Coordinates of C-alpha atoms and ligand atoms in Angstrom, one line a residue:
X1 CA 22.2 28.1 -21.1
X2 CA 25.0 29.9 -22.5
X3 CA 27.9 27.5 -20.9
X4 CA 26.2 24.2 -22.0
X5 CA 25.6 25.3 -25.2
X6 CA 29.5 25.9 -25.6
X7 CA 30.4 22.7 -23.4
X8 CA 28.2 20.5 -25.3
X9 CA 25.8 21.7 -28.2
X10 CA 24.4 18.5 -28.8
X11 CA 22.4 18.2 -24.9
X12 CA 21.8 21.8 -25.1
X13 CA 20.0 20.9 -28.5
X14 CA 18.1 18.1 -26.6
X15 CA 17.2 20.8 -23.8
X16 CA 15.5 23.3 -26.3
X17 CA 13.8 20.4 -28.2
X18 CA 12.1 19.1 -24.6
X19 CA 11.4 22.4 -23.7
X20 CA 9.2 23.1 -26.7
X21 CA 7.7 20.0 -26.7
X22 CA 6.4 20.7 -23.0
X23 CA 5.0 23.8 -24.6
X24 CA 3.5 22.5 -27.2
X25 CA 1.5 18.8 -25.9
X26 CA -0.2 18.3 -23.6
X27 CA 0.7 15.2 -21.6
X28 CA -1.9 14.3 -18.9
X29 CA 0.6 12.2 -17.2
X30 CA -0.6 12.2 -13.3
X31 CA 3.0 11.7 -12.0
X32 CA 4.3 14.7 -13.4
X33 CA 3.9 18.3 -12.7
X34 CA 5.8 21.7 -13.9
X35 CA 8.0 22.8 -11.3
X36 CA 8.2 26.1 -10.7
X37 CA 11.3 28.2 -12.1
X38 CA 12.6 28.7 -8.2
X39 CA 12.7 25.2 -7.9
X40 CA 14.8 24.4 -10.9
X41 CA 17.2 27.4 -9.9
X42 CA 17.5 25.0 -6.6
X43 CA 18.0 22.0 -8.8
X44 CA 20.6 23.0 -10.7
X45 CA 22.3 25.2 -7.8
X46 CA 25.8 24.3 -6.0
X47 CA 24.1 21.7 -4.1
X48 CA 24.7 19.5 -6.5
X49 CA 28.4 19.5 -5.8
X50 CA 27.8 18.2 -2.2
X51 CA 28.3 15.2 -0.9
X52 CA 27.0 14.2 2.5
X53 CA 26.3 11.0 4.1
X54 CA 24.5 11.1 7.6
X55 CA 22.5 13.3 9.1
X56 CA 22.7 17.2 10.0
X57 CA 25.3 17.6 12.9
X58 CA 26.2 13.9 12.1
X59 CA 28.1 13.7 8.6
X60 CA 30.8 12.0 7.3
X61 CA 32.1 14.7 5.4
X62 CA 33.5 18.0 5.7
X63 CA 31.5 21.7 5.2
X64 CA 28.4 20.5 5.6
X65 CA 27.0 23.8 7.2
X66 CA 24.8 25.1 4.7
X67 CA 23.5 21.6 3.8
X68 CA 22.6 20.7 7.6
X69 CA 20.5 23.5 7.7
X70 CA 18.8 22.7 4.2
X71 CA 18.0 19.5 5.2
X72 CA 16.7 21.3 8.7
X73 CA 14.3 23.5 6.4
X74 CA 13.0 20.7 4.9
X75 CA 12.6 18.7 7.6
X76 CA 10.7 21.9 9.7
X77 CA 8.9 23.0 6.6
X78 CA 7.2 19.0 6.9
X79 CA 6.7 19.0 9.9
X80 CA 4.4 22.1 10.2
X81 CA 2.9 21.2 6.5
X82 CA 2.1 17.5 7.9
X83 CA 2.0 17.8 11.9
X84 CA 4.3 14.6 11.4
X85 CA 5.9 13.8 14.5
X86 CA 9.6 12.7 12.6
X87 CA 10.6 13.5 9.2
X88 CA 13.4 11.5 7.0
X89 CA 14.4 14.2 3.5
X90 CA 17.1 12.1 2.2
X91 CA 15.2 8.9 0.1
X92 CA 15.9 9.5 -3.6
X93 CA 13.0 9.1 -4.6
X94 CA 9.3 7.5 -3.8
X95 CA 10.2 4.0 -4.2
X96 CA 13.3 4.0 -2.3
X97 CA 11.4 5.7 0.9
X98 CA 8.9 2.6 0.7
X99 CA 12.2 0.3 0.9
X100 CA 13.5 1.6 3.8
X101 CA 10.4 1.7 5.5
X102 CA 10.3 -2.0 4.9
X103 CA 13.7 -2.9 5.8
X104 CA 13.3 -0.4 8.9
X105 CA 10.9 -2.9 11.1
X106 CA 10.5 -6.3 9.1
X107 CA 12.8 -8.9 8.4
X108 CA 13.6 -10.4 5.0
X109 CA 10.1 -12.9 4.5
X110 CA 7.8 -10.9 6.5
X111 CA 4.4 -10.6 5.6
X112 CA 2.8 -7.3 3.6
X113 CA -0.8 -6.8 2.4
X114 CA -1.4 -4.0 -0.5
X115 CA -3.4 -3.2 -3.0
X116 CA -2.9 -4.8 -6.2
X117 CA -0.8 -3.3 -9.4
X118 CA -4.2 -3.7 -12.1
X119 CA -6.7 -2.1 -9.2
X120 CA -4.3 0.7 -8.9
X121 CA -1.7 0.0 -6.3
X122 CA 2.1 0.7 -7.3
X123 CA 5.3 -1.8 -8.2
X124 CA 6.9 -0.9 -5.1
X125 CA 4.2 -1.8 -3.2
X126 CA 5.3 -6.0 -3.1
X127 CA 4.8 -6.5 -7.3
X128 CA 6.5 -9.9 -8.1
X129 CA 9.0 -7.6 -10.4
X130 CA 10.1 -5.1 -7.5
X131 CA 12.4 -5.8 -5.1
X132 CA 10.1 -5.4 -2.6
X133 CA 8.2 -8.3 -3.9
X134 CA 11.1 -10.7 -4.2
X135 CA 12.6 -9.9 -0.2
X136 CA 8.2 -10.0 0.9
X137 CA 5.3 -12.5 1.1
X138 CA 2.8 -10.2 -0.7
X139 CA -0.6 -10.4 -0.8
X140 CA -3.1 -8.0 -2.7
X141 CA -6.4 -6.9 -1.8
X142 CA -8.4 -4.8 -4.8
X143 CA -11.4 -2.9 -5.4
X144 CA -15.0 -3.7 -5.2
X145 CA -16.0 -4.8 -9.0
X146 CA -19.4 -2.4 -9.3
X147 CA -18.4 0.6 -7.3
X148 CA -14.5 0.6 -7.8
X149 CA -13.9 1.7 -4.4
X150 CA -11.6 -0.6 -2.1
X151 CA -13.2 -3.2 -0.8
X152 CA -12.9 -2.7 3.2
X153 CA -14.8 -6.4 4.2
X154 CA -12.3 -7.6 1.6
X155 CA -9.3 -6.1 3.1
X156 CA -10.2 -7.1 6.5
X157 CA -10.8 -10.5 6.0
X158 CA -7.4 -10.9 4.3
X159 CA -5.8 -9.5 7.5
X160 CA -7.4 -11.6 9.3
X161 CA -6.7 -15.2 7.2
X162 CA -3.1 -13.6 6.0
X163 CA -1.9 -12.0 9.5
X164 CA 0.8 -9.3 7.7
X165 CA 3.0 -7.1 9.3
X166 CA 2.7 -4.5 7.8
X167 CA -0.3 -3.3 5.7
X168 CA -0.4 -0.6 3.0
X169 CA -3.0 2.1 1.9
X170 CA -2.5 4.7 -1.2
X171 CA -1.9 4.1 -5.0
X172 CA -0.8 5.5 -8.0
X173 CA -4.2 5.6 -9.2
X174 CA -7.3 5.8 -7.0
X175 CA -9.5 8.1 -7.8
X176 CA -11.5 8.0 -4.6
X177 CA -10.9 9.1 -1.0
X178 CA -8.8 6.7 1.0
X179 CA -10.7 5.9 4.4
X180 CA -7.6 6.2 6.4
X181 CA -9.5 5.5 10.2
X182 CA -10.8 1.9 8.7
X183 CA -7.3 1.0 7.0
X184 CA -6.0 1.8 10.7
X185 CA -8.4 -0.2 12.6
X186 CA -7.9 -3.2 10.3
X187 CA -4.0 -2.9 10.7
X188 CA -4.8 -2.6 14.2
X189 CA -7.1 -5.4 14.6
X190 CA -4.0 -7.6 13.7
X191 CA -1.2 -5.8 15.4
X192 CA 0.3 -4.6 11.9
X193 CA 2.4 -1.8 11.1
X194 CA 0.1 0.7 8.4
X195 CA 1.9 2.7 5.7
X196 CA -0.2 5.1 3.9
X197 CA 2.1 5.8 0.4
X198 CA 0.7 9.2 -1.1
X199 CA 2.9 9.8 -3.7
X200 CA 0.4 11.5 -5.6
X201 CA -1.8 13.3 -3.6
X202 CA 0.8 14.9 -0.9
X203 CA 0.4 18.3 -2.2
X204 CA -3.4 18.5 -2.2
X205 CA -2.9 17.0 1.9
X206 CA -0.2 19.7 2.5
X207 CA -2.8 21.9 1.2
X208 CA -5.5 20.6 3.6
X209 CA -7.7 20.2 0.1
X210 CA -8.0 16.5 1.3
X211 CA -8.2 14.3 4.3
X212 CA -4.2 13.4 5.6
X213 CA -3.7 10.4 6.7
X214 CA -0.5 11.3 9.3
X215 CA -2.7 10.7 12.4
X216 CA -3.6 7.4 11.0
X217 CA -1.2 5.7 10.1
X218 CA 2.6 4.9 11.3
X219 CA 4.3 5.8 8.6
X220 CA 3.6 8.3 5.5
X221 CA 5.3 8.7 2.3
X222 CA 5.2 10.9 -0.9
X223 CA 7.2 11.7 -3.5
X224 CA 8.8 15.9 -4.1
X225 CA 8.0 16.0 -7.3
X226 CA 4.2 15.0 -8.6
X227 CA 1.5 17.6 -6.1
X228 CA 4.1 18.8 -4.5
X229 CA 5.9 20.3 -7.3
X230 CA 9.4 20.4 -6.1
X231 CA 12.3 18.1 -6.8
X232 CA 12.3 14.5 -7.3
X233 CA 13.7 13.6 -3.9
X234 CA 10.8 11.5 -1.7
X235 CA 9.8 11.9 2.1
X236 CA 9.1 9.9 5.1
X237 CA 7.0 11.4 7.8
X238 CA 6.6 8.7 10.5
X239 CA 5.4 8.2 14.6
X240 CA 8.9 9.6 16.9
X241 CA 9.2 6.1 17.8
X242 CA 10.5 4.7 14.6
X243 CA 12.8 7.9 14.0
X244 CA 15.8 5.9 14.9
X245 CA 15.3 2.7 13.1
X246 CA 13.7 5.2 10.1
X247 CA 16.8 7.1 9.8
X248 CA 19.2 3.8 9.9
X249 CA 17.2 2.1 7.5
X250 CA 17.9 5.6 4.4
X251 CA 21.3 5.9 5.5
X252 CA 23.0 3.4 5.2
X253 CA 20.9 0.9 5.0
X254 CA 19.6 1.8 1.7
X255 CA 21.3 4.1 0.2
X256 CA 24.7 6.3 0.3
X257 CA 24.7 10.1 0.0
X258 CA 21.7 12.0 -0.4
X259 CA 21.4 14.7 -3.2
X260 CA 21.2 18.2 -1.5
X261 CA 19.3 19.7 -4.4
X262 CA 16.7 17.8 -4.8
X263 CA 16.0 18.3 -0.7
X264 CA 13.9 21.3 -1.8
X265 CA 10.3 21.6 -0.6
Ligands
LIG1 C1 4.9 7.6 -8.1 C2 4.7 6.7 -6.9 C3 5.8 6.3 -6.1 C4 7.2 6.7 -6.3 O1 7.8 6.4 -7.5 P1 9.3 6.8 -7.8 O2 9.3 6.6 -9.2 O3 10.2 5.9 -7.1 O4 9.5 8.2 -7.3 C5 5.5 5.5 -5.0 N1 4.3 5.1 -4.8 C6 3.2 5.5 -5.5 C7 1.9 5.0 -5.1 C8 3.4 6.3 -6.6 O5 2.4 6.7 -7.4

């Protein structure tokens, strides 16, 4: 860190102090991992510098050669990880691939069913203080009080009286094994759309460790940076047929241009 600690003493100061703090507590804080030394070489690599808007083959800005064919790694490297039929790389991060996925196939009022914040479920699943729950009639099914697992009857029987378009699966913290086929037949049993968010458990699914719920459900996201250890960039995997609406929705419709660095998986 010799050029920062010239530039500007007082961040590389801040740099050494986190660094030894990460070596010295242990924080069991399930949405962060230690990313490997390759990955922050990629981080902080000339990527950073580039701006692109679009997609590869398709940008708005010049010499985008090298970062077409990074975001065509990352995009092959999901597909044979997930078997996901399309892949968007570009969200900045978990919560803003859940919001284009919702502004991809429903209108502004449409109806979404998820699990609830205090059971486990995540802000930017329809929580009255996201976005996503001011633009969305929410409402939350939970977990059954005795076992803690989701309650299945309950979840159906909400589809059914509610009648949502789009139903959600995943949380930030579930302990349990997500039956994906049941979510699917419930979303199915009400024509909805089903969006399994695994932010936290992508990288034991990419490992095959655990069940994957790609074959389930219509759309999938995660997040780069908790199990799968890379940046902190988040990814949609999703059925070909959405691909076009999918990629609209990222660019432009929710955000500008993506950062190349963090496209590292
Ligand atoms: C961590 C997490 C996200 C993504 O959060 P960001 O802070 O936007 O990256 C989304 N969904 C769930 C269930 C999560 O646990």
């Amino acid at each position: 860190m010799l050029n920062l600690q010239n530039d500007d003493p007082a961040m590389a100061a801040l740099i050494d102090k986190e660094r030894l703090r990460l070596e010295e507590t242990l924080d069991l804080i399930a949405a962060e991992n230690h990313a490997p030394a390759a990955i922050m070489e990629t981080l902080g690599s000339v990527f950073n510098t580039k701006t692109i808007e679009g997609y590869p083959g398709r940008r708005y800005h010049a010499g985008c050669t090298y970062a077409d064919e990074v975001e065509r790694l990352a995009i092959s490297r999901c597909q044979s990880l997930f078997g996901a039929e399309h892949v968007n790389v570009q969200p900045h991060s978990g919560t803003s691939a859940n919001l284009a996925i919702y502004f991809s196939v429903l209108n502004v009022g449409d109806r979404i069913l998820s699990m609830t914040l205090s059971h486990g479920g995540h802000l930017s699943h329809g929580h009255s203080a996201s976005i996503t729950g001011k633009c969305f009639d929410v409402r939350h099914y939970g977990v059954e009080k005795e076992s803690g697992v989701i309650d299945y009857q309950m979840v159906a029987g909400m589809a059914d009286a509610f009648r949502p378009a789009m139903i959600i699966a995943g949380a930030s913290s579930y302990p349990r094994l997500i039956d994906y086929r049941k979510m699917s037949e419930i979303a199915g049993s009400v024509s909805a759309y089903l969006l399994v968010d695994m932010a936290h458990i992508g990288g034991l699914v990419a490992a095959g460790v655990i069940p994957s719920p790609v074959p389930h459900a219509d759309f999938v996201t995660f997040t780069c940076y908790k199990t799968m250890m890379g940046g902190r960039g988040g990814v949609i995997l999703s059925r070909r047929r959405f691909a076009e609406k999918i990629d609209k929705s990222v660019f432009p419709g929710c955000q500008g241009t993506s950062a190349v660095n963090t496209i590292v998986l």
